[in-house]
């Protein structure tokens, strides 16, 4: 990509450069384009949910394939004059009042504001065969995939503090739930009572791999002891890692989530990062956000950015109208207040006795 590829036709800085073209980024870009902001989306083309067959919970688009959803979103952004370009952002730095966004292949975009919507990566447990089935019959979210495994034999792989929570969630969808203790540690007494009351089976021992039938479907979990336990789906808890390494030059870094499930970019409720001109939305700052929540986050933060730009534009217009701090209009007003009629070179004599 040449340095000129990401430049506006008029040569001006973009109002907003959106880094990341998932549902949060595209929803933000659509909102900004519809209020006539110049907006550029730079996307690396690696949506987190790409392995899944469909996205769910998005009204009127439930069941749409993730990549198809993004294709439609890009078309909508373009229909209002927004631009979407492929590229991987390598850094963001400040140059005076502007922000410069650079890509790994030499692209350079100048922006008044930057919105980070790069999402996150799922770091999966180190179990043989698990990564290859991620998003198919190795799952994590009941709201994303639960309906598809209703009444199936579901296993839950315990690797951290959320394992029992996941088992209870999927117990709502099927009566056949097995919790594999693996490396997750022992449940508390209260959790043991909950599992027993709901009929959740608990299997001790570490998991060494998965078993797949001749139709390429998950058929079981294999323990290190050699024992095999039949399951049709396996629920895991990946470590959630926000994609924010390119922001280090601005002094921004990820922070460990309070629940120990991963790292995220901490922002104010409206998406402001604390660095002037830089905002964030979606999974990069909210690890639990599903597709509908991420989209809503993009819209909300886009509105906040637009209001911030309106404030800056209005301030600049007021200053220009006044001719600057020491402009002619300001000088005339100061003279009127301090000199009165003497500002015209006239000295009006005071009458005697007055």
CSV table of C-alpha atoms in Angstrom, one decimal:
chain,number,residue,atom,x,y,z
A,1,UNK,CA,0.0,0.0,0.0
A,2,UNK,CA,1.4,3.4,-1.0
A,3,UNK,CA,1.4,6.3,1.5
A,4,UNK,CA,-1.2,8.1,-0.7
A,5,UNK,CA,-3.7,5.2,-0.7
A,6,UNK,CA,-5.3,6.4,2.6
A,7,UNK,CA,-5.5,10.1,1.8
A,8,UNK,CA,-8.8,11.8,1.2
A,9,UNK,CA,-9.4,13.1,-2.4
A,10,UNK,CA,-9.4,16.7,-1.1
A,11,UNK,CA,-6.1,16.2,0.8
A,12,UNK,CA,-7.6,17.0,4.2
A,13,UNK,CA,-7.3,15.0,7.4
A,14,UNK,CA,-10.1,12.5,7.9
A,15,UNK,CA,-12.6,13.4,10.6
A,16,UNK,CA,-12.3,9.9,12.0
A,17,UNK,CA,-10.1,6.9,11.2
A,18,UNK,CA,-11.6,3.7,12.5
A,19,UNK,CA,-9.1,0.9,13.2
A,20,UNK,CA,-10.9,-2.4,12.9
A,21,UNK,CA,-13.8,-3.3,10.6
A,22,UNK,CA,-15.9,-5.6,12.7
A,23,UNK,CA,-19.4,-4.9,13.7
A,24,UNK,CA,-18.4,-2.2,16.2
A,25,UNK,CA,-16.2,-0.4,13.7
A,26,UNK,CA,-18.6,-0.6,10.8
A,27,UNK,CA,-21.5,0.5,13.0
A,28,UNK,CA,-19.5,3.5,14.2
A,29,UNK,CA,-18.4,4.3,10.6
A,30,UNK,CA,-22.0,4.1,9.4
A,31,UNK,CA,-23.2,6.4,12.1
A,32,UNK,CA,-20.5,8.9,11.4
A,33,UNK,CA,-20.9,8.8,7.6
A,34,UNK,CA,-24.6,9.5,8.1
A,35,UNK,CA,-23.9,12.8,9.9
A,36,UNK,CA,-21.5,13.7,7.0
A,37,UNK,CA,-18.2,13.0,8.8
A,38,UNK,CA,-15.4,11.9,6.6
A,39,UNK,CA,-14.5,8.4,7.9
A,40,UNK,CA,-12.0,5.8,6.9
A,41,UNK,CA,-12.1,2.2,8.2
A,42,UNK,CA,-8.8,0.2,8.1
A,43,UNK,CA,-9.4,-3.5,8.6
A,44,UNK,CA,-7.0,-6.4,8.9
A,45,UNK,CA,-9.7,-8.9,7.8
A,46,UNK,CA,-9.5,-11.2,10.9
A,47,UNK,CA,-12.9,-11.1,12.6
A,48,UNK,CA,-13.0,-13.0,15.9
A,49,UNK,CA,-16.1,-14.9,14.9
A,50,UNK,CA,-15.0,-15.9,11.4
A,51,UNK,CA,-14.8,-19.7,12.3
A,52,UNK,CA,-18.5,-19.7,13.3
A,53,UNK,CA,-21.2,-20.7,10.8
A,54,UNK,CA,-23.5,-17.9,11.9
A,55,UNK,CA,-23.9,-14.8,14.1
A,56,UNK,CA,-26.9,-14.8,16.4
A,57,UNK,CA,-28.9,-12.5,18.5
A,58,UNK,CA,-28.8,-9.6,16.0
A,59,UNK,CA,-32.4,-8.6,15.3
A,60,UNK,CA,-33.4,-9.3,11.6
A,61,UNK,CA,-29.9,-10.7,10.9
A,62,UNK,CA,-30.0,-13.8,13.2
A,63,UNK,CA,-28.2,-16.7,11.5
A,64,UNK,CA,-26.2,-14.6,9.0
A,65,UNK,CA,-22.7,-15.8,8.4
A,66,UNK,CA,-20.2,-13.5,10.1
A,67,UNK,CA,-18.3,-12.6,6.9
A,68,UNK,CA,-21.6,-12.0,5.1
A,69,UNK,CA,-22.7,-9.6,7.9
A,70,UNK,CA,-19.4,-7.7,7.5
A,71,UNK,CA,-19.8,-7.6,3.7
A,72,UNK,CA,-23.2,-6.0,4.0
A,73,UNK,CA,-21.9,-3.6,6.6
A,74,UNK,CA,-19.1,-2.4,4.3
A,75,UNK,CA,-21.6,-1.8,1.5
A,76,UNK,CA,-23.8,0.3,3.9
A,77,UNK,CA,-20.8,2.4,5.0
A,78,UNK,CA,-19.8,3.0,1.4
A,79,UNK,CA,-23.3,4.0,0.4
A,80,UNK,CA,-23.0,7.1,2.7
A,81,UNK,CA,-19.5,8.0,1.5
A,82,UNK,CA,-17.4,6.2,4.0
A,83,UNK,CA,-14.3,4.3,2.9
A,84,UNK,CA,-13.2,0.8,4.0
A,85,UNK,CA,-9.6,-0.2,3.2
A,86,UNK,CA,-7.7,-3.5,3.9
A,87,UNK,CA,-4.6,-3.2,6.0
A,88,UNK,CA,-3.0,-3.9,9.4
A,89,UNK,CA,-2.4,-0.9,11.5
A,90,UNK,CA,1.1,-0.9,13.1
A,91,UNK,CA,1.0,2.4,15.0
A,92,UNK,CA,-0.8,5.6,15.9
A,93,UNK,CA,1.2,8.7,16.8
A,94,UNK,CA,0.4,12.4,17.4
A,95,UNK,CA,1.7,15.1,15.0
A,96,UNK,CA,0.7,18.5,16.3
A,97,UNK,CA,-3.1,18.6,16.5
A,98,UNK,CA,-3.5,15.5,14.3
A,99,UNK,CA,-3.2,11.8,14.7
A,100,UNK,CA,-1.2,9.7,12.2
A,101,UNK,CA,-2.2,6.1,11.6
A,102,UNK,CA,0.3,3.9,9.9
A,103,UNK,CA,0.0,0.4,8.4
A,104,UNK,CA,2.5,-2.4,8.1
A,105,UNK,CA,2.6,-2.1,4.3
A,106,UNK,CA,3.4,1.6,4.3
A,107,UNK,CA,0.0,3.3,4.4
A,108,UNK,CA,-0.5,6.5,6.3
A,109,UNK,CA,-3.7,8.3,7.2
A,110,UNK,CA,-4.0,11.6,9.0
A,111,UNK,CA,-7.0,12.0,11.3
A,112,UNK,CA,-8.6,14.4,13.7
A,113,UNK,CA,-9.9,11.5,15.8
A,114,UNK,CA,-9.2,7.8,16.0
A,115,UNK,CA,-11.6,5.1,17.0
A,116,UNK,CA,-10.1,1.7,18.0
A,117,UNK,CA,-12.4,-1.2,17.3
A,118,UNK,CA,-9.9,-4.0,16.8
A,119,UNK,CA,-11.6,-6.5,19.0
A,120,UNK,CA,-9.8,-9.4,20.7
A,121,UNK,CA,-8.1,-12.7,20.2
A,122,UNK,CA,-9.2,-16.0,21.9
A,123,UNK,CA,-6.3,-17.9,23.4
A,124,UNK,CA,-7.5,-21.4,23.6
A,125,UNK,CA,-6.5,-24.1,26.1
A,126,UNK,CA,-3.6,-26.3,25.0
A,127,UNK,CA,-5.5,-29.5,24.2
A,128,UNK,CA,-4.8,-31.5,21.1
A,129,UNK,CA,-7.5,-31.0,18.3
A,130,UNK,CA,-9.3,-28.2,20.1
A,131,UNK,CA,-8.3,-25.3,18.0
A,132,UNK,CA,-9.3,-27.0,14.8
A,133,UNK,CA,-12.9,-27.3,16.0
A,134,UNK,CA,-13.2,-23.8,17.5
A,135,UNK,CA,-16.5,-22.2,16.5
A,136,UNK,CA,-17.9,-25.4,15.3
A,137,UNK,CA,-18.5,-27.9,18.2
A,138,UNK,CA,-16.0,-26.3,20.5
A,139,UNK,CA,-17.8,-23.3,21.9
A,140,UNK,CA,-17.8,-20.7,24.7
A,141,UNK,CA,-21.1,-18.7,24.7
A,142,UNK,CA,-24.6,-20.0,25.3
A,143,UNK,CA,-26.1,-16.9,23.7
A,144,UNK,CA,-24.0,-17.3,20.5
A,145,UNK,CA,-24.2,-21.1,20.1
A,146,UNK,CA,-26.5,-22.5,22.8
A,147,UNK,CA,-29.6,-23.1,20.7
A,148,UNK,CA,-27.6,-25.2,18.2
A,149,UNK,CA,-26.5,-27.7,21.0
A,150,UNK,CA,-29.8,-27.9,22.8
A,151,UNK,CA,-30.5,-31.4,24.2
A,152,UNK,CA,-27.1,-32.5,23.1
A,153,UNK,CA,-24.4,-34.1,25.3
A,154,UNK,CA,-22.3,-31.0,26.3
A,155,UNK,CA,-19.0,-31.1,28.1
A,156,UNK,CA,-17.4,-28.1,29.9
A,157,UNK,CA,-13.6,-28.0,30.1
A,158,UNK,CA,-12.6,-26.4,33.4
A,159,UNK,CA,-9.5,-24.2,33.1
A,160,UNK,CA,-10.3,-21.3,35.4
A,161,UNK,CA,-12.8,-19.7,37.7
A,162,UNK,CA,-15.7,-19.5,35.2
A,163,UNK,CA,-16.1,-23.2,34.6
A,164,UNK,CA,-19.0,-23.9,37.0
A,165,UNK,CA,-20.7,-20.7,35.7
A,166,UNK,CA,-20.5,-22.1,32.2
A,167,UNK,CA,-21.8,-25.5,33.3
A,168,UNK,CA,-24.9,-23.8,34.9
A,169,UNK,CA,-25.5,-21.7,31.8
A,170,UNK,CA,-25.5,-24.7,29.4
A,171,UNK,CA,-27.5,-26.8,31.9
A,172,UNK,CA,-30.4,-24.5,30.9
A,173,UNK,CA,-30.1,-25.8,27.3
A,174,UNK,CA,-29.6,-29.5,27.9
A,175,UNK,CA,-30.0,-32.0,30.7
A,176,UNK,CA,-26.8,-33.8,29.7
A,177,UNK,CA,-23.8,-31.7,30.9
A,178,UNK,CA,-20.5,-33.0,32.1
A,179,UNK,CA,-17.9,-30.8,33.8
A,180,UNK,CA,-14.3,-32.0,33.1
A,181,UNK,CA,-12.2,-30.9,36.1
A,182,UNK,CA,-9.0,-30.8,33.9
A,183,UNK,CA,-6.8,-27.9,35.4
A,184,UNK,CA,-9.6,-25.8,36.8
A,185,UNK,CA,-9.2,-26.7,40.5
A,186,UNK,CA,-11.9,-27.9,42.9
A,187,UNK,CA,-15.3,-26.3,43.0
A,188,UNK,CA,-16.4,-24.7,46.2
A,189,UNK,CA,-18.8,-26.5,48.5
A,190,UNK,CA,-21.6,-24.3,47.3
A,191,UNK,CA,-20.7,-25.0,43.7
A,192,UNK,CA,-20.6,-28.8,44.4
A,193,UNK,CA,-24.2,-28.4,45.8
A,194,UNK,CA,-25.3,-26.5,42.7
A,195,UNK,CA,-23.8,-29.1,40.3
A,196,UNK,CA,-25.3,-32.0,42.2
A,197,UNK,CA,-28.8,-30.4,42.4
A,198,UNK,CA,-28.8,-29.8,38.6
A,199,UNK,CA,-27.5,-33.3,37.7
A,200,UNK,CA,-24.2,-32.1,36.2
A,201,UNK,CA,-21.7,-34.9,36.0
A,202,UNK,CA,-18.1,-34.1,37.1
A,203,UNK,CA,-15.2,-36.1,35.7
A,204,UNK,CA,-11.7,-35.9,37.4
A,205,UNK,CA,-8.4,-35.9,35.5
A,206,UNK,CA,-6.8,-33.9,32.8
A,207,UNK,CA,-8.1,-33.9,29.2
A,208,UNK,CA,-5.5,-35.0,26.6
A,209,UNK,CA,-7.5,-34.7,23.4
A,210,UNK,CA,-10.7,-34.9,21.4
A,211,UNK,CA,-12.3,-37.7,19.5
A,212,UNK,CA,-14.1,-37.1,16.1
A,213,UNK,CA,-16.3,-39.5,14.2
A,214,UNK,CA,-16.2,-40.4,10.5
A,215,UNK,CA,-18.5,-37.6,9.7
A,216,UNK,CA,-16.1,-35.0,11.2
A,217,UNK,CA,-18.2,-34.4,14.3
A,218,UNK,CA,-17.0,-34.2,17.8
A,219,UNK,CA,-17.8,-37.5,19.5
A,220,UNK,CA,-15.9,-37.6,22.7
A,221,UNK,CA,-13.3,-36.2,25.2
A,222,UNK,CA,-10.2,-38.3,25.8
A,223,UNK,CA,-8.6,-38.2,29.3
A,224,UNK,CA,-4.9,-38.6,30.0
A,225,UNK,CA,-5.9,-41.9,31.8
A,226,UNK,CA,-7.1,-43.2,28.4
A,227,UNK,CA,-10.7,-43.1,29.3
A,228,UNK,CA,-13.1,-41.6,26.7
A,229,UNK,CA,-16.3,-39.7,27.6
A,230,UNK,CA,-18.9,-39.2,24.9
A,231,UNK,CA,-19.8,-35.5,24.2
A,232,UNK,CA,-21.3,-33.8,21.1
A,233,UNK,CA,-20.0,-30.3,22.0
A,234,UNK,CA,-17.3,-29.0,24.3
A,235,UNK,CA,-17.5,-25.6,26.1
A,236,UNK,CA,-14.2,-23.9,26.9
A,237,UNK,CA,-13.1,-20.6,28.4
A,238,UNK,CA,-10.5,-19.0,26.2
A,239,UNK,CA,-8.3,-16.2,27.6
A,240,UNK,CA,-9.5,-13.0,26.0
A,241,UNK,CA,-6.8,-10.7,24.8
A,242,UNK,CA,-7.6,-7.2,23.4
A,243,UNK,CA,-5.8,-6.3,20.2
A,244,UNK,CA,-4.2,-3.0,21.2
A,245,UNK,CA,-0.4,-3.4,20.9
A,246,UNK,CA,-0.2,-0.8,18.2
A,247,UNK,CA,-1.2,2.0,20.7
A,248,UNK,CA,1.9,1.9,22.8
A,249,UNK,CA,3.3,5.1,21.3
A,250,UNK,CA,0.3,6.9,22.7
A,251,UNK,CA,0.9,5.5,26.1
A,252,UNK,CA,-2.1,3.2,26.0
A,253,UNK,CA,-1.8,-0.4,27.2
A,254,UNK,CA,-4.2,-3.3,28.1
A,255,UNK,CA,-5.1,-4.0,31.7
A,256,UNK,CA,-6.1,-7.3,33.4
A,257,UNK,CA,-9.8,-7.8,33.6
A,258,UNK,CA,-11.2,-7.8,37.2
A,259,UNK,CA,-12.5,-11.4,36.7
A,260,UNK,CA,-9.2,-12.7,35.5
A,261,UNK,CA,-10.6,-13.7,32.1
A,262,UNK,CA,-8.2,-11.7,30.0
A,263,UNK,CA,-6.9,-8.2,29.2
A,264,UNK,CA,-8.7,-5.2,27.8
A,265,UNK,CA,-8.3,-1.5,27.0
A,266,UNK,CA,-9.8,0.5,29.9
A,267,UNK,CA,-11.9,3.4,28.8
A,268,UNK,CA,-14.4,5.8,30.2
A,269,UNK,CA,-18.1,4.8,29.9
A,270,UNK,CA,-18.5,6.8,26.7
A,271,UNK,CA,-15.4,5.2,25.0
A,272,UNK,CA,-12.8,7.9,25.6
A,273,UNK,CA,-9.4,6.4,26.3
A,274,UNK,CA,-8.0,9.3,28.2
A,275,UNK,CA,-5.7,10.2,25.3
A,276,UNK,CA,-6.8,13.3,23.5
A,277,UNK,CA,-8.6,12.3,20.3
A,278,UNK,CA,-8.6,8.6,20.8
A,279,UNK,CA,-11.7,6.5,21.5
A,280,UNK,CA,-12.5,2.8,21.7
A,281,UNK,CA,-15.6,0.5,21.3
A,282,UNK,CA,-16.5,-3.1,21.1
A,283,UNK,CA,-14.6,-6.1,22.4
A,284,UNK,CA,-11.3,-4.3,22.7
A,285,UNK,CA,-12.7,-2.5,25.7
A,286,UNK,CA,-15.6,-4.9,26.7
A,287,UNK,CA,-14.5,-8.5,26.6
A,288,UNK,CA,-18.0,-9.8,27.2
A,289,UNK,CA,-19.7,-7.9,24.4
A,290,UNK,CA,-21.5,-10.1,21.8
A,291,UNK,CA,-22.3,-9.0,18.3
A,292,UNK,CA,-25.4,-6.8,19.2
A,293,UNK,CA,-23.6,-5.2,22.1
A,294,UNK,CA,-20.5,-4.4,20.1
A,295,UNK,CA,-22.6,-2.9,17.3
A,296,UNK,CA,-24.5,-0.7,19.8
A,297,UNK,CA,-21.2,0.3,21.4
A,298,UNK,CA,-19.9,1.5,18.0
A,299,UNK,CA,-23.0,3.7,17.5
A,300,UNK,CA,-22.8,5.1,21.0
A,301,UNK,CA,-19.1,6.0,20.8
A,302,UNK,CA,-19.6,7.4,17.2
A,303,UNK,CA,-22.2,9.8,18.6
A,304,UNK,CA,-19.7,10.9,21.3
A,305,UNK,CA,-17.0,11.5,18.8
A,306,UNK,CA,-19.3,13.5,16.6
A,307,UNK,CA,-20.3,15.7,19.5
A,308,UNK,CA,-16.6,16.2,20.3
A,309,UNK,CA,-15.9,17.3,16.8
A,310,UNK,CA,-18.9,19.6,16.8
A,311,UNK,CA,-17.4,21.3,19.9
A,312,UNK,CA,-14.1,21.7,18.2
A,313,UNK,CA,-15.6,23.0,14.9
A,314,UNK,CA,-17.8,25.5,16.8
A,315,UNK,CA,-14.9,26.8,18.9
A,316,UNK,CA,-12.8,27.3,15.7
A,317,UNK,CA,-15.8,29.1,14.0
A,318,UNK,CA,-16.2,31.4,16.9
A,319,UNK,CA,-12.5,32.2,17.0
A,320,UNK,CA,-12.5,32.9,13.2
A,321,UNK,CA,-15.6,35.1,13.5
A,322,UNK,CA,-13.8,37.2,16.1
A,323,UNK,CA,-10.8,37.5,14.0
A,324,UNK,CA,-8.7,35.7,16.5
A,325,UNK,CA,-7.8,36.7,20.0
A,326,UNK,CA,-6.4,40.1,18.9
A,327,UNK,CA,-8.5,40.6,15.8
A,328,UNK,CA,-10.3,43.8,14.7
A,329,UNK,CA,-13.7,42.8,16.2
A,330,UNK,CA,-12.1,42.1,19.5
A,331,UNK,CA,-10.1,45.3,19.5
A,332,UNK,CA,-13.3,47.3,18.7
A,333,UNK,CA,-15.2,45.8,21.6
A,334,UNK,CA,-12.4,46.4,24.1
A,335,UNK,CA,-12.2,50.0,22.9
A,336,UNK,CA,-15.9,50.5,23.3
A,337,UNK,CA,-15.9,49.2,26.8
A,338,UNK,CA,-12.8,51.1,28.0
A,339,UNK,CA,-12.9,54.4,26.0
A,340,UNK,CA,-16.5,54.9,25.3
A,341,UNK,CA,-17.0,57.8,22.7
A,342,UNK,CA,-13.3,58.7,23.0
A,343,UNK,CA,-12.5,55.7,20.9
A,344,UNK,CA,-13.5,57.9,17.9
A,345,UNK,CA,-11.0,60.6,18.9
A,346,UNK,CA,-13.7,62.8,20.4
A,347,UNK,CA,-13.5,64.2,23.8
A,348,UNK,CA,-17.0,65.2,25.0
A,349,UNK,CA,-16.6,68.0,27.5
A,350,UNK,CA,-18.4,67.7,30.8
A,351,UNK,CA,-20.8,70.6,31.6
A,352,UNK,CA,-20.0,72.7,34.6
A,353,UNK,CA,-21.7,71.7,37.7
A,354,UNK,CA,-22.4,68.3,36.4
